[in-house]
Tab-separated table of C-alpha atoms in Angstrom:
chain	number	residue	atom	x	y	z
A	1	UNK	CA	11.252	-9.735	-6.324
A	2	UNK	CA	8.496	-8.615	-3.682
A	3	UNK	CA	8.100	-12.212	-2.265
A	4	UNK	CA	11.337	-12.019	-0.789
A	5	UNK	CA	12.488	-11.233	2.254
A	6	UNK	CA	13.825	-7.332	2.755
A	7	UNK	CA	17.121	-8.142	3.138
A	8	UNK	CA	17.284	-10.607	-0.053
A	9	UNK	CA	15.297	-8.074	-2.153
A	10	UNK	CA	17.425	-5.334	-1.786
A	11	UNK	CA	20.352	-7.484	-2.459
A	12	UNK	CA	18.764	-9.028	-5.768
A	13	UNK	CA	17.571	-6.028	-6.886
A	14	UNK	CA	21.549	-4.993	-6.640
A	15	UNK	CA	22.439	-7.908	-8.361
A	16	UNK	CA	19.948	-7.475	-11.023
A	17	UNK	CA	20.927	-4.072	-11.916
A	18	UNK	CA	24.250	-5.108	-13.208
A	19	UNK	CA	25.424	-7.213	-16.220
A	20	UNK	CA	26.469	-10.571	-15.659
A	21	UNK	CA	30.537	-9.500	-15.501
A	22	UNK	CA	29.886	-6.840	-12.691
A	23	UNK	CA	27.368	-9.487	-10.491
A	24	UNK	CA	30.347	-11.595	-10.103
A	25	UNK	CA	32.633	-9.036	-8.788
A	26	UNK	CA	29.603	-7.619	-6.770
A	27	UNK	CA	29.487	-11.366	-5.154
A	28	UNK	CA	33.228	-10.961	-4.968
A	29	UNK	CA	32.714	-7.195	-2.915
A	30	UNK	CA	30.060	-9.603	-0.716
A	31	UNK	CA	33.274	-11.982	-0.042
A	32	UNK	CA	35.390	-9.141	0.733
A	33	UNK	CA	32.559	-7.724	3.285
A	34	UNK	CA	32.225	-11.196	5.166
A	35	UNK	CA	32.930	-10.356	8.718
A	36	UNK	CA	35.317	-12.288	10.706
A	37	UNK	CA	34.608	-14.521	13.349
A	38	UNK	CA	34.229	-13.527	16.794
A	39	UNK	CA	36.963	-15.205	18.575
A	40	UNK	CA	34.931	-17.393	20.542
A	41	UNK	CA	34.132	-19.565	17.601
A	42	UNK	CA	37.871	-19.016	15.841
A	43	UNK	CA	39.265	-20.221	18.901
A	44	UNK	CA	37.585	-23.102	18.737
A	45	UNK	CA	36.456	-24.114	15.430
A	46	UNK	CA	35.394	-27.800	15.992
A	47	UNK	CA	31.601	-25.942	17.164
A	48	UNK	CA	31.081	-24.793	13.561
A	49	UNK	CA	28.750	-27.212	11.307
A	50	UNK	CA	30.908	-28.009	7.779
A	51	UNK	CA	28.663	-27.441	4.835
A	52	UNK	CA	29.433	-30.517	2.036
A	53	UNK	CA	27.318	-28.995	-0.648
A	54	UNK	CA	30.114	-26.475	-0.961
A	55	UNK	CA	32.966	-27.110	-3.183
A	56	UNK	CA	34.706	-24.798	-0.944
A	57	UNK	CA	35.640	-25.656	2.993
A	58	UNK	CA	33.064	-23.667	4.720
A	59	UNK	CA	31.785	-23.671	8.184
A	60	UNK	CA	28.889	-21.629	9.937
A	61	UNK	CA	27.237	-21.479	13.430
A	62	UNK	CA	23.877	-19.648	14.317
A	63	UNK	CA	23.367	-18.267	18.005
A	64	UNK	CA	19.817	-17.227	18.882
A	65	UNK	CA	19.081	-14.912	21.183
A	66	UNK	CA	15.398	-15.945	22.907
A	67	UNK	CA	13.214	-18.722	21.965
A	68	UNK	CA	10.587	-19.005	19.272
A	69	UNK	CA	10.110	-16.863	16.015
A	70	UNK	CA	10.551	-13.387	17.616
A	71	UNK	CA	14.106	-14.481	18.753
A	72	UNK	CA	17.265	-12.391	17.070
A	73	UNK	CA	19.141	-14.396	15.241
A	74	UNK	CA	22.736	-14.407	14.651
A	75	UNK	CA	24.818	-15.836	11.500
A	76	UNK	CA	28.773	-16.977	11.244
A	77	UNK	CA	30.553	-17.923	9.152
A	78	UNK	CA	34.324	-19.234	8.462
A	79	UNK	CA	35.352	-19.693	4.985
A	80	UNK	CA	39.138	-19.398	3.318
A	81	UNK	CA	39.827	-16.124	1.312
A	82	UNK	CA	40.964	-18.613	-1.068
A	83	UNK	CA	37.408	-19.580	-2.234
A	84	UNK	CA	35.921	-15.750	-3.248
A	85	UNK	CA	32.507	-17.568	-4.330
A	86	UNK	CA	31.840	-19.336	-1.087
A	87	UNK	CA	32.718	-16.620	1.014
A	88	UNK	CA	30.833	-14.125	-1.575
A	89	UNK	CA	27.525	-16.628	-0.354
A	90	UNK	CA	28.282	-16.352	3.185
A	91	UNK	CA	28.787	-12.561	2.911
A	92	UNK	CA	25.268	-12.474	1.489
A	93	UNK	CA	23.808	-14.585	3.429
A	94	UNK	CA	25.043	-12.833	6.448
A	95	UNK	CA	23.890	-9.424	4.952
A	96	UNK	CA	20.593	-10.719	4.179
A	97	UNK	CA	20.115	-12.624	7.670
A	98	UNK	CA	22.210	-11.929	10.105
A	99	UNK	CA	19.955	-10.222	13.342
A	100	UNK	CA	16.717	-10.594	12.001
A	101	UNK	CA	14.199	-12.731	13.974
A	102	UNK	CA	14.693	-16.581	13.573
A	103	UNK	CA	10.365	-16.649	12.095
A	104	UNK	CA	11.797	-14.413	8.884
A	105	UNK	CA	15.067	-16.747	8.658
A	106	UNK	CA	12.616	-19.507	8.676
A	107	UNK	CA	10.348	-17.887	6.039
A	108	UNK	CA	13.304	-17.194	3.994
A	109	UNK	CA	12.221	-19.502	0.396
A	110	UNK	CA	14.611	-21.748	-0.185
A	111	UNK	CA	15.225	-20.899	-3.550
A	112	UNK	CA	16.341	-17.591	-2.772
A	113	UNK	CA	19.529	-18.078	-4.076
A	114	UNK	CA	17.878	-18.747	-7.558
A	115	UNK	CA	16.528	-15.193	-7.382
A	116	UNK	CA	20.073	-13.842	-6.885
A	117	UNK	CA	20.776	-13.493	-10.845
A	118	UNK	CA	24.150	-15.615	-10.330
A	119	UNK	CA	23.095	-18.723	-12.659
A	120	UNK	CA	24.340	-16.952	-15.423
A	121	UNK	CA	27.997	-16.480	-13.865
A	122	UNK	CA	28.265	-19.196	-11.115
A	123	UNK	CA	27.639	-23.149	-11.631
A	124	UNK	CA	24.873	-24.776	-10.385
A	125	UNK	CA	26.957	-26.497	-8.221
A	126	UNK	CA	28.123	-23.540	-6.745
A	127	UNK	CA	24.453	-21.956	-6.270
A	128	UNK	CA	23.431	-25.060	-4.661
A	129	UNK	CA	26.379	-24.788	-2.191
A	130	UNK	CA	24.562	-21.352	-1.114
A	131	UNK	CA	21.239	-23.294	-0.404
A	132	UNK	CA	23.160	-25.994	1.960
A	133	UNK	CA	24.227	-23.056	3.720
A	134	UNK	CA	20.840	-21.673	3.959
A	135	UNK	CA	19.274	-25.531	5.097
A	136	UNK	CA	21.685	-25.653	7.347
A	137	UNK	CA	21.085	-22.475	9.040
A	138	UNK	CA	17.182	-23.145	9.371
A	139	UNK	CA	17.584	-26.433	10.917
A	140	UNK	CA	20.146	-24.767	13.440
A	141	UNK	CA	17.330	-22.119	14.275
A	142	UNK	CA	14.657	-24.460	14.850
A	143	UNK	CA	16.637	-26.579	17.280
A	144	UNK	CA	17.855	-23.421	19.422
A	145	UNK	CA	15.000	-21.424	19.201
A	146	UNK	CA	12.929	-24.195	19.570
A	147	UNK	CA	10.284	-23.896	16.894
């Protein structure tokens, strides 16, 4: 687990410490943890990007704060309590992501989800939802920051 990014490792190493029954209702505690949207996006909801790959309705929105790799980035992220798994994703995602500089977003493997343990208890489907989240957020990056 040393390739991945700090914020992923110490997640996956949480993940991997627990049986399969106690990852999902650690993903479920990441769902629970997702934070809300800052009203400037839940007022207006038409600026978040849908993600398809979900089987869930979720939307997201980066901001960055600078240009090039050394710029902060931020993560959002609306998603009904309604679908625990997709917002469980998000909240992990945002965890992992949210404020670090848009160069280790962009360096972020795109199989990172894989490394989350989840296949065992989540679908495929479901896992790949979590990596069109992830595209999604690295093409936003690259347009705003400009890299």
């Amino acid at each position: 687990m040393s390739a991945l990014p700090e914020g992923f490792a110490e997640i996956a190493e949480d993940f991997h410490a627990l049986g399969p029954k106690d990852r999902l209702q650690l993903l479920l505690e990441f769902s629970n943890g997702l934070p809300a949207l800052p009203e400037r996006y839940a007022d207006h909801p038409e600026l978040l990007e849908p993600v398809p790959e979900c089987q869930s309705p979720i939307f997201l929105i980066t901001e960055v704060d600078g240009e090039g790799r050394d710029a902060a980035a931020r993560l959002f992220f609306s998603a009904p309590p309604e679908a625990p798994t997709t917002r469980g994703f998000a909240g992990i995602l945002a965890e992992a992501l949210d404020g670090r500089t848009v160069g280790e977003v962009l360096d972020t493997p795109d199989a990172v989800t894989a490394e989350l343990g989840l296949a065992e208890v989540v679908s495929p489907l479901r896992l790949r939802g979590m990596s069109g989240m992830l595209g999604r957020i690295k093409r936003q990056l690259r347009e705003k920051a400009g890299v």
